[in-house]
PDB file of C-alpha atoms in Angstrom:
ATOM      1  CA  MET A   1     -26.483 -25.684  44.385  1.00  0.00           C
ATOM      2  CA  LYS A   2     -23.865 -25.806  41.685  1.00  0.00           C
ATOM      3  CA  ALA A   3     -24.115 -24.201  38.317  1.00  0.00           C
ATOM      4  CA  ALA A   4     -23.804 -26.436  35.787  1.00  0.00           C
ATOM      5  CA  ILE A   5     -24.110 -26.943  31.541  1.00  0.00           C
ATOM      6  CA  ASN A   6     -24.030 -30.361  29.967  1.00  0.00           C
ATOM      7  CA  GLN A   7     -21.492 -31.136  26.790  1.00  0.00           C
ATOM      8  CA  TRP A   8     -24.661 -30.785  24.134  1.00  0.00           C
ATOM      9  CA  ALA A   9     -23.982 -26.893  24.449  1.00  0.00           C
ATOM     10  CA  PHE A  10     -20.202 -27.665  22.787  1.00  0.00           C
ATOM     11  CA  PRO A  11     -19.276 -28.815  19.389  1.00  0.00           C
ATOM     12  CA  ASN A  12     -19.469 -32.431  18.858  1.00  0.00           C
ATOM     13  CA  ASP A  13     -15.548 -32.887  17.790  1.00  0.00           C
ATOM     14  CA  MET A  14     -14.746 -30.745  20.430  1.00  0.00           C
ATOM     15  CA  PRO A  15     -13.136 -32.837  23.205  1.00  0.00           C
ATOM     16  CA  ALA A  16     -14.148 -32.757  26.533  1.00  0.00           C
ATOM     17  CA  GLN A  17     -10.641 -31.494  28.216  1.00  0.00           C
ATOM     18  CA  GLU A  18     -11.380 -28.312  26.077  1.00  0.00           C
ATOM     19  CA  ALA A  19     -14.767 -27.937  26.797  1.00  0.00           C
ATOM     20  CA  LEU A  20     -14.055 -27.803  30.483  1.00  0.00           C
ATOM     21  CA  ASP A  21     -11.641 -25.924  30.569  1.00  0.00           C
ATOM     22  CA  ARG A  22     -14.355 -23.124  28.428  1.00  0.00           C
ATOM     23  CA  VAL A  23     -16.695 -23.940  31.584  1.00  0.00           C
ATOM     24  CA  LYS A  24     -14.233 -23.146  33.727  1.00  0.00           C
ATOM     25  CA  ARG A  25     -13.339 -20.328  32.188  1.00  0.00           C
ATOM     26  CA  ALA A  26     -16.663 -19.173  32.059  1.00  0.00           C
ATOM     27  CA  GLY A  27     -17.686 -19.631  35.913  1.00  0.00           C
ATOM     28  CA  PHE A  28     -19.507 -22.752  36.449  1.00  0.00           C
ATOM     29  CA  ASP A  29     -19.401 -24.724  38.712  1.00  0.00           C
ATOM     30  CA  ALA A  30     -20.103 -28.521  36.657  1.00  0.00           C
ATOM     31  CA  PHE A  31     -20.659 -29.973  33.680  1.00  0.00           C
ATOM     32  CA  GLU A  32     -22.476 -33.051  32.612  1.00  0.00           C
ATOM     33  CA  ILE A  33     -20.943 -35.257  29.675  1.00  0.00           C
ATOM     34  CA  CYS A  34     -23.110 -36.833  27.241  1.00  0.00           C
ATOM     35  CA  GLY A  35     -22.510 -40.191  25.471  1.00  0.00           C
ATOM     36  CA  GLY A  36     -24.406 -42.056  23.127  1.00  0.00           C
ATOM     37  CA  PRO A  37     -23.494 -43.572  19.336  1.00  0.00           C
ATOM     38  CA  GLY A  38     -23.360 -40.002  17.583  1.00  0.00           C
ATOM     39  CA  GLY A  39     -20.973 -38.973  20.896  1.00  0.00           C
ATOM     40  CA  PRO A  40     -19.597 -36.795  21.861  1.00  0.00           C
ATOM     41  CA  VAL A  41     -18.763 -40.010  24.159  1.00  0.00           C
ATOM     42  CA  LYS A  42     -19.075 -42.316  21.937  1.00  0.00           C
ATOM     43  CA  LEU A  43     -20.378 -46.080  23.593  1.00  0.00           C
ATOM     44  CA  ASP A  44     -16.909 -47.290  23.041  1.00  0.00           C
ATOM     45  CA  ALA A  45     -15.141 -45.214  25.507  1.00  0.00           C
ATOM     46  CA  THR A  46     -12.634 -47.049  27.302  1.00  0.00           C
ATOM     47  CA  GLU A  47     -11.928 -46.753  31.011  1.00  0.00           C
ATOM     48  CA  ALA A  48      -8.988 -44.925  30.774  1.00  0.00           C
ATOM     49  CA  GLU A  49     -10.839 -42.333  28.546  1.00  0.00           C
ATOM     50  CA  MET A  50     -13.403 -41.670  31.208  1.00  0.00           C
ATOM     51  CA  ALA A  51     -10.663 -41.568  33.815  1.00  0.00           C
ATOM     52  CA  ALA A  52      -8.585 -38.585  31.967  1.00  0.00           C
ATOM     53  CA  ILE A  53     -11.675 -36.711  31.628  1.00  0.00           C
ATOM     54  CA  ARG A  54     -12.224 -37.344  35.641  1.00  0.00           C
ATOM     55  CA  ARG A  55      -8.580 -36.373  36.454  1.00  0.00           C
ATOM     56  CA  HIS A  56      -8.723 -33.396  33.990  1.00  0.00           C
ATOM     57  CA  ALA A  57     -12.125 -32.145  35.960  1.00  0.00           C
ATOM     58  CA  ASP A  58     -10.265 -32.570  39.318  1.00  0.00           C
ATOM     59  CA  SER A  59      -7.415 -30.857  38.241  1.00  0.00           C
ATOM     60  CA  ILE A  60      -9.307 -27.654  37.389  1.00  0.00           C
ATOM     61  CA  GLY A  61     -11.876 -28.172  40.078  1.00  0.00           C
ATOM     62  CA  ILE A  62     -14.958 -28.766  37.914  1.00  0.00           C
ATOM     63  CA  GLY A  63     -17.444 -31.425  39.320  1.00  0.00           C
ATOM     64  CA  LEU A  64     -19.322 -34.017  36.657  1.00  0.00           C
ATOM     65  CA  THR A  65     -23.051 -34.373  37.576  1.00  0.00           C
ATOM     66  CA  SER A  66     -24.005 -37.125  35.619  1.00  0.00           C
ATOM     67  CA  VAL A  67     -24.028 -38.595  32.004  1.00  0.00           C
ATOM     68  CA  ALA A  68     -26.810 -37.662  29.268  1.00  0.00           C
ATOM     69  CA  SER A  69     -28.283 -39.570  26.627  1.00  0.00           C
ATOM     70  CA  GLY A  70     -30.520 -39.691  23.258  1.00  0.00           C
ATOM     71  CA  VAL A  71     -30.241 -43.530  23.201  1.00  0.00           C
ATOM     72  CA  GLY A  72     -33.525 -43.909  24.332  1.00  0.00           C
ATOM     73  CA  TRP A  73     -34.869 -41.949  20.691  1.00  0.00           C
ATOM     74  CA  ASP A  74     -32.224 -44.335  18.770  1.00  0.00           C
ATOM     75  CA  TYR A  75     -33.576 -47.615  20.821  1.00  0.00           C
ATOM     76  CA  SER A  76     -36.805 -47.261  21.781  1.00  0.00           C
ATOM     77  CA  LEU A  77     -37.530 -48.960  24.898  1.00  0.00           C
ATOM     78  CA  SER A  78     -40.562 -49.020  24.107  1.00  0.00           C
ATOM     79  CA  SER A  79     -40.480 -50.780  20.810  1.00  0.00           C
ATOM     80  CA  PRO A  80     -42.195 -53.614  19.975  1.00  0.00           C
ATOM     81  CA  ASP A  81     -39.356 -55.022  18.605  1.00  0.00           C
ATOM     82  CA  PRO A  82     -37.538 -57.138  21.075  1.00  0.00           C
ATOM     83  CA  ALA A  83     -34.524 -56.609  19.007  1.00  0.00           C
ATOM     84  CA  MET A  84     -34.679 -52.684  19.257  1.00  0.00           C
ATOM     85  CA  ARG A  85     -35.586 -53.273  22.863  1.00  0.00           C
ATOM     86  CA  GLU A  86     -32.409 -55.262  23.362  1.00  0.00           C
ATOM     87  CA  LYS A  87     -30.163 -52.859  21.414  1.00  0.00           C
ATOM     88  CA  GLY A  88     -31.762 -50.096  24.052  1.00  0.00           C
ATOM     89  CA  LYS A  89     -30.774 -52.294  26.895  1.00  0.00           C
ATOM     90  CA  GLU A  90     -27.202 -52.907  26.048  1.00  0.00           C
ATOM     91  CA  ALA A  91     -26.478 -48.916  24.673  1.00  0.00           C
ATOM     92  CA  ILE A  92     -27.429 -48.059  28.481  1.00  0.00           C
ATOM     93  CA  ALA A  93     -25.712 -50.711  30.514  1.00  0.00           C
ATOM     94  CA  ARG A  94     -22.961 -49.376  28.178  1.00  0.00           C
ATOM     95  CA  LEU A  95     -23.440 -45.460  29.550  1.00  0.00           C
ATOM     96  CA  LEU A  96     -24.054 -46.928  33.214  1.00  0.00           C
ATOM     97  CA  GLN A  97     -20.165 -48.224  33.071  1.00  0.00           C
ATOM     98  CA  ILE A  98     -19.449 -45.026  31.361  1.00  0.00           C
ATOM     99  CA  ALA A  99     -20.742 -43.041  34.025  1.00  0.00           C
ATOM    100  CA  LYS A 100     -19.262 -45.193  36.821  1.00  0.00           C
ATOM    101  CA  TRP A 101     -16.091 -44.988  35.214  1.00  0.00           C
ATOM    102  CA  LEU A 102     -16.492 -41.114  35.093  1.00  0.00           C
ATOM    103  CA  GLY A 103     -17.181 -41.176  38.712  1.00  0.00           C
ATOM    104  CA  VAL A 104     -20.780 -40.032  38.386  1.00  0.00           C
ATOM    105  CA  ASP A 105     -24.317 -41.477  39.824  1.00  0.00           C
ATOM    106  CA  THR A 106     -26.942 -40.557  37.318  1.00  0.00           C
ATOM    107  CA  LEU A 107     -27.668 -41.526  33.806  1.00  0.00           C
ATOM    108  CA  LEU A 108     -30.381 -39.488  32.054  1.00  0.00           C
ATOM    109  CA  THR A 109     -32.340 -42.137  30.330  1.00  0.00           C
ATOM    110  CA  VAL A 110     -34.999 -41.356  27.784  1.00  0.00           C
ATOM    111  CA  PRO A 111     -37.692 -44.725  28.572  1.00  0.00           C
ATOM    112  CA  GLY A 112     -39.221 -44.572  25.299  1.00  0.00           C
ATOM    113  CA  ALA A 113     -42.104 -43.119  23.605  1.00  0.00           C
ATOM    114  CA  VAL A 114     -45.727 -43.566  22.588  1.00  0.00           C
ATOM    115  CA  THR A 115     -46.281 -43.166  18.733  1.00  0.00           C
ATOM    116  CA  PRO A 116     -48.815 -44.566  15.823  1.00  0.00           C
ATOM    117  CA  ASP A 117     -47.365 -47.679  15.574  1.00  0.00           C
ATOM    118  CA  ILE A 118     -46.509 -47.817  19.923  1.00  0.00           C
ATOM    119  CA  SER A 119     -49.788 -47.409  21.881  1.00  0.00           C
ATOM    120  CA  TYR A 120     -49.542 -46.559  25.404  1.00  0.00           C
ATOM    121  CA  ASP A 121     -50.411 -49.630  27.325  1.00  0.00           C
ATOM    122  CA  ALA A 122     -47.985 -51.117  25.138  1.00  0.00           C
ATOM    123  CA  ALA A 123     -45.296 -48.427  25.873  1.00  0.00           C
ATOM    124  CA  ILE A 124     -45.609 -49.080  29.846  1.00  0.00           C
ATOM    125  CA  GLU A 125     -45.536 -52.824  29.786  1.00  0.00           C
ATOM    126  CA  ASN A 126     -42.472 -52.869  27.407  1.00  0.00           C
ATOM    127  CA  ALA A 127     -40.410 -50.051  29.345  1.00  0.00           C
ATOM    128  CA  LEU A 128     -41.137 -51.462  32.122  1.00  0.00           C
ATOM    129  CA  ASP A 129     -39.988 -54.890  31.213  1.00  0.00           C
ATOM    130  CA  ALA A 130     -36.539 -53.267  30.168  1.00  0.00           C
ATOM    131  CA  ILE A 131     -36.013 -50.791  32.298  1.00  0.00           C
ATOM    132  CA  GLN A 132     -36.297 -53.998  35.274  1.00  0.00           C
ATOM    133  CA  GLY A 133     -33.916 -56.195  33.336  1.00  0.00           C
ATOM    134  CA  LEU A 134     -31.422 -52.953  33.541  1.00  0.00           C
ATOM    135  CA  VAL A 135     -31.961 -52.522  37.600  1.00  0.00           C
ATOM    136  CA  PRO A 136     -29.493 -55.573  38.390  1.00  0.00           C
ATOM    137  CA  VAL A 137     -26.622 -53.642  36.353  1.00  0.00           C
ATOM    138  CA  ALA A 138     -27.395 -50.410  37.734  1.00  0.00           C
ATOM    139  CA  GLU A 139     -27.747 -51.789  41.311  1.00  0.00           C
ATOM    140  CA  ARG A 140     -24.043 -53.602  41.002  1.00  0.00           C
ATOM    141  CA  LEU A 141     -22.755 -49.841  39.501  1.00  0.00           C
ATOM    142  CA  GLY A 142     -24.503 -47.727  41.856  1.00  0.00           C
ATOM    143  CA  VAL A 143     -25.689 -45.481  38.954  1.00  0.00           C
ATOM    144  CA  CYS A 144     -29.290 -44.450  39.099  1.00  0.00           C
ATOM    145  CA  ILE A 145     -30.850 -44.986  35.669  1.00  0.00           C
ATOM    146  CA  ALA A 146     -32.826 -40.844  35.874  1.00  0.00           C
ATOM    147  CA  ILE A 147     -36.341 -41.570  33.583  1.00  0.00           C
ATOM    148  CA  GLU A 148     -36.595 -37.869  31.644  1.00  0.00           C
ATOM    149  CA  ASN A 149     -39.409 -35.971  31.396  1.00  0.00           C
ATOM    150  CA  VAL A 150     -39.453 -35.491  27.298  1.00  0.00           C
ATOM    151  CA  TRP A 151     -41.572 -34.860  24.349  1.00  0.00           C
ATOM    152  CA  ASN A 152     -42.208 -38.314  24.439  1.00  0.00           C
ATOM    153  CA  LYS A 153     -45.962 -38.645  24.739  1.00  0.00           C
ATOM    154  CA  PHE A 154     -45.330 -40.822  27.304  1.00  0.00           C
ATOM    155  CA  LEU A 155     -45.959 -40.261  31.305  1.00  0.00           C
ATOM    156  CA  LEU A 156     -47.322 -36.979  31.174  1.00  0.00           C
ATOM    157  CA  SER A 157     -48.479 -36.638  34.824  1.00  0.00           C
ATOM    158  CA  PRO A 158     -45.918 -36.091  37.814  1.00  0.00           C
ATOM    159  CA  VAL A 159     -48.492 -38.897  39.356  1.00  0.00           C
ATOM    160  CA  GLU A 160     -47.642 -41.403  36.626  1.00  0.00           C
ATOM    161  CA  MET A 161     -44.143 -40.651  36.753  1.00  0.00           C
ATOM    162  CA  ARG A 162     -43.947 -41.108  40.149  1.00  0.00           C
ATOM    163  CA  ASP A 163     -45.742 -44.475  40.277  1.00  0.00           C
ATOM    164  CA  PHE A 164     -43.740 -45.725  37.205  1.00  0.00           C
ATOM    165  CA  ILE A 165     -40.760 -45.252  38.929  1.00  0.00           C
ATOM    166  CA  ASP A 166     -41.755 -46.805  42.337  1.00  0.00           C
ATOM    167  CA  GLN A 167     -42.759 -50.343  40.643  1.00  0.00           C
ATOM    168  CA  PHE A 168     -38.849 -50.916  40.258  1.00  0.00           C
ATOM    169  CA  GLN A 169     -38.852 -51.084  44.526  1.00  0.00           C
ATOM    170  CA  SER A 170     -34.744 -49.887  43.434  1.00  0.00           C
ATOM    171  CA  PRO A 171     -33.130 -46.947  44.528  1.00  0.00           C
ATOM    172  CA  GLN A 172     -30.798 -46.766  41.450  1.00  0.00           C
ATOM    173  CA  VAL A 173     -34.287 -46.005  39.016  1.00  0.00           C
ATOM    174  CA  GLY A 174     -35.065 -41.746  39.998  1.00  0.00           C
ATOM    175  CA  ALA A 175     -36.401 -39.006  38.105  1.00  0.00           C
ATOM    176  CA  TYR A 176     -34.267 -36.575  35.802  1.00  0.00           C
ATOM    177  CA  PHE A 177     -36.374 -33.667  35.957  1.00  0.00           C
ATOM    178  CA  ASP A 178     -36.243 -30.917  33.176  1.00  0.00           C
ATOM    179  CA  THR A 179     -38.260 -27.989  33.741  1.00  0.00           C
ATOM    180  CA  GLY A 180     -38.692 -26.343  30.369  1.00  0.00           C
ATOM    181  CA  ASN A 181     -39.858 -30.062  29.067  1.00  0.00           C
ATOM    182  CA  ILE A 182     -43.203 -30.004  31.101  1.00  0.00           C
ATOM    183  CA  VAL A 183     -44.089 -26.162  30.478  1.00  0.00           C
ATOM    184  CA  ALA A 184     -46.534 -27.173  26.867  1.00  0.00           C
ATOM    185  CA  TYR A 185     -48.463 -29.397  29.430  1.00  0.00           C
ATOM    186  CA  GLY A 186     -48.054 -28.641  32.852  1.00  0.00           C
ATOM    187  CA  TYR A 187     -46.431 -26.576  35.981  1.00  0.00           C
ATOM    188  CA  PRO A 188     -43.025 -27.671  37.048  1.00  0.00           C
ATOM    189  CA  GLU A 189     -43.240 -26.549  40.331  1.00  0.00           C
ATOM    190  CA  GLN A 190     -45.919 -29.199  40.951  1.00  0.00           C
ATOM    191  CA  TRP A 191     -43.858 -31.953  39.305  1.00  0.00           C
ATOM    192  CA  ILE A 192     -40.875 -30.976  41.605  1.00  0.00           C
ATOM    193  CA  ARG A 193     -43.264 -31.648  45.030  1.00  0.00           C
ATOM    194  CA  ILE A 194     -44.902 -35.209  43.631  1.00  0.00           C
ATOM    195  CA  LEU A 195     -41.532 -36.592  42.491  1.00  0.00           C
ATOM    196  CA  GLY A 196     -39.712 -35.025  45.543  1.00  0.00           C
ATOM    197  CA  ASP A 197     -36.317 -36.815  46.502  1.00  0.00           C
ATOM    198  CA  ARG A 198     -36.915 -39.185  43.300  1.00  0.00           C
ATOM    199  CA  ILE A 199     -35.255 -36.460  41.256  1.00  0.00           C
ATOM    200  CA  ARG A 200     -31.847 -37.108  40.825  1.00  0.00           C
ATOM    201  CA  MET A 201     -30.796 -34.262  38.316  1.00  0.00           C
ATOM    202  CA  VAL A 202     -31.729 -31.606  36.747  1.00  0.00           C
ATOM    203  CA  HIS A 203     -32.031 -29.852  33.138  1.00  0.00           C
ATOM    204  CA  ALA A 204     -32.706 -26.374  33.628  1.00  0.00           C
ATOM    205  CA  LYS A 205     -34.306 -25.013  30.559  1.00  0.00           C
ATOM    206  CA  ASP A 206     -37.125 -22.294  30.276  1.00  0.00           C
ATOM    207  CA  PHE A 207     -39.936 -22.405  27.454  1.00  0.00           C
ATOM    208  CA  ARG A 208     -42.110 -20.243  25.891  1.00  0.00           C
ATOM    209  CA  ALA A 209     -45.646 -21.473  26.149  1.00  0.00           C
ATOM    210  CA  SER A 210     -47.358 -19.205  23.663  1.00  0.00           C
ATOM    211  CA  THR A 211     -45.066 -20.865  20.696  1.00  0.00           C
ATOM    212  CA  GLY A 212     -46.426 -24.807  20.819  1.00  0.00           C
ATOM    213  CA  ASN A 213     -43.334 -25.878  19.173  1.00  0.00           C
ATOM    214  CA  MET A 214     -39.350 -26.418  19.261  1.00  0.00           C
ATOM    215  CA  ASP A 215     -38.815 -22.832  18.605  1.00  0.00           C
ATOM    216  CA  GLY A 216     -40.418 -22.105  22.194  1.00  0.00           C
ATOM    217  CA  PHE A 217     -37.327 -23.104  24.279  1.00  0.00           C
ATOM    218  CA  VAL A 218     -35.762 -19.945  24.970  1.00  0.00           C
ATOM    219  CA  MET A 219     -32.784 -18.442  27.251  1.00  0.00           C
ATOM    220  CA  LEU A 220     -33.434 -19.110  30.825  1.00  0.00           C
ATOM    221  CA  LEU A 221     -35.571 -16.285  32.220  1.00  0.00           C
ATOM    222  CA  GLU A 222     -36.991 -15.795  28.869  1.00  0.00           C
ATOM    223  CA  GLY A 223     -39.772 -18.091  29.114  1.00  0.00           C
ATOM    224  CA  ASN A 224     -42.689 -18.876  31.178  1.00  0.00           C
ATOM    225  CA  VAL A 225     -40.893 -21.342  33.832  1.00  0.00           C
ATOM    226  CA  ASN A 226     -41.888 -19.919  36.755  1.00  0.00           C
ATOM    227  CA  TRP A 227     -38.294 -19.726  38.713  1.00  0.00           C
ATOM    228  CA  PRO A 228     -38.976 -18.603  42.033  1.00  0.00           C
ATOM    229  CA  ALA A 229     -41.514 -21.217  42.377  1.00  0.00           C
ATOM    230  CA  VAL A 230     -39.700 -23.469  41.073  1.00  0.00           C
ATOM    231  CA  MET A 231     -36.649 -22.901  43.716  1.00  0.00           C
ATOM    232  CA  ALA A 232     -38.709 -22.895  46.282  1.00  0.00           C
ATOM    233  CA  ALA A 233     -40.354 -25.898  45.354  1.00  0.00           C
ATOM    234  CA  PHE A 234     -36.388 -27.314  45.128  1.00  0.00           C
ATOM    235  CA  ARG A 235     -35.719 -26.232  48.427  1.00  0.00           C
ATOM    236  CA  GLU A 236     -38.635 -27.785  49.797  1.00  0.00           C
ATOM    237  CA  ILE A 237     -37.906 -31.623  48.544  1.00  0.00           C
ATOM    238  CA  GLY A 238     -34.129 -30.579  50.183  1.00  0.00           C
ATOM    239  CA  TYR A 239     -32.651 -30.847  46.430  1.00  0.00           C
ATOM    240  CA  ASP A 240     -29.186 -29.272  46.142  1.00  0.00           C
ATOM    241  CA  LYS A 241     -27.390 -30.547  44.260  1.00  0.00           C
ATOM    242  CA  ALA A 242     -26.974 -29.150  40.097  1.00  0.00           C
ATOM    243  CA  LEU A 243     -28.795 -26.890  37.641  1.00  0.00           C
ATOM    244  CA  VAL A 244     -27.763 -28.137  34.319  1.00  0.00           C
ATOM    245  CA  ALA A 245     -28.219 -26.200  31.627  1.00  0.00           C
ATOM    246  CA  GLU A 246     -29.393 -27.867  28.593  1.00  0.00           C
ATOM    247  CA  TYR A 247     -28.449 -25.575  25.398  1.00  0.00           C
ATOM    248  CA  GLY A 248     -26.989 -25.892  22.128  1.00  0.00           C
ATOM    249  CA  PRO A 249     -24.330 -23.791  20.856  1.00  0.00           C
ATOM    250  CA  TYR A 250     -25.378 -20.198  19.563  1.00  0.00           C
ATOM    251  CA  SER A 251     -24.078 -19.832  16.045  1.00  0.00           C
ATOM    252  CA  HIS A 252     -21.984 -17.345  16.365  1.00  0.00           C
ATOM    253  CA  SER A 253     -20.303 -17.117  19.211  1.00  0.00           C
ATOM    254  CA  LEU A 254     -19.716 -20.366  22.114  1.00  0.00           C
ATOM    255  CA  ASP A 255     -18.360 -17.608  24.753  1.00  0.00           C
ATOM    256  CA  ALA A 256     -21.592 -15.582  24.319  1.00  0.00           C
ATOM    257  CA  MET A 257     -23.744 -18.440  24.959  1.00  0.00           C
ATOM    258  CA  LEU A 258     -21.944 -19.744  28.029  1.00  0.00           C
ATOM    259  CA  ALA A 259     -21.997 -15.806  29.732  1.00  0.00           C
ATOM    260  CA  HIS A 260     -25.589 -15.870  28.960  1.00  0.00           C
ATOM    261  CA  VAL A 261     -26.121 -19.230  30.642  1.00  0.00           C
ATOM    262  CA  ARG A 262     -23.904 -18.645  33.750  1.00  0.00           C
ATOM    263  CA  THR A 263     -25.633 -15.446  34.674  1.00  0.00           C
ATOM    264  CA  SER A 264     -28.903 -16.707  33.968  1.00  0.00           C
ATOM    265  CA  LEU A 265     -28.150 -19.553  36.209  1.00  0.00           C
ATOM    266  CA  GLY A 266     -26.637 -17.283  38.888  1.00  0.00           C
ATOM    267  CA  THR A 267     -29.778 -15.068  38.838  1.00  0.00           C
ATOM    268  CA  ILE A 268     -32.050 -18.483  39.604  1.00  0.00           C
ATOM    269  CA  ILE A 269     -30.021 -20.096  42.563  1.00  0.00           C
ATOM    270  CA  GLU A 270     -30.094 -16.728  43.943  1.00  0.00           C
ATOM    271  CA  LEU A 271     -34.244 -16.688  43.833  1.00  0.00           C
TER     272      LEU A 271
END
């Protein structure tokens, strides 16, 4: 299994090639590109720009795992507003193309959210319809729309997420599993076994449940994720791609953060 980190760990204005160089020096195997209206990779990125990133990654021996994006928060696929959903579909279609240009096969996708103004049943109906409209694009490009379990009050059980994904009857719709996001309301190892080979990529995070809010996200091995059980579950389902650490930059030392993450990932992978 590969040790990887995503682009949100770096300053938003740092060129991807520079981030890749830092990743290489820190001893990672792979890197996840992040894109959206606010960057780091913008929605108007060109094929030539993405090809340059790919060439640089190849030249230094760093794999590219996937593309992550929070565009589903900006333009919710569960919105009751058809124009908003259409904006979301357009943005995701563009990110699917960017992923193709980068030579990766997975796009982290936030499928929408339940809010005081968006009921749970409406969220499911709207998200199903929006994603179904994107399936032909994903299938043409060979890039998976990987639905993330995220704090959106939506798809709150592994059985529900499994059945939501299966309704599309397409190999290009799957799951992007986040280990830390689950701890507040479930057990990662259970989700892994139930989702099985639907899991296309993994964000490695840890969470201290007693905190109960965003401050509960802590460094790997410092929270309540049962990493031995999680790694056993990954081995059971045959997942052997990458653990992509998702952490923001430290206030004072990027190098310290990279070292902490790489050491922790190495320990976890060996469990």
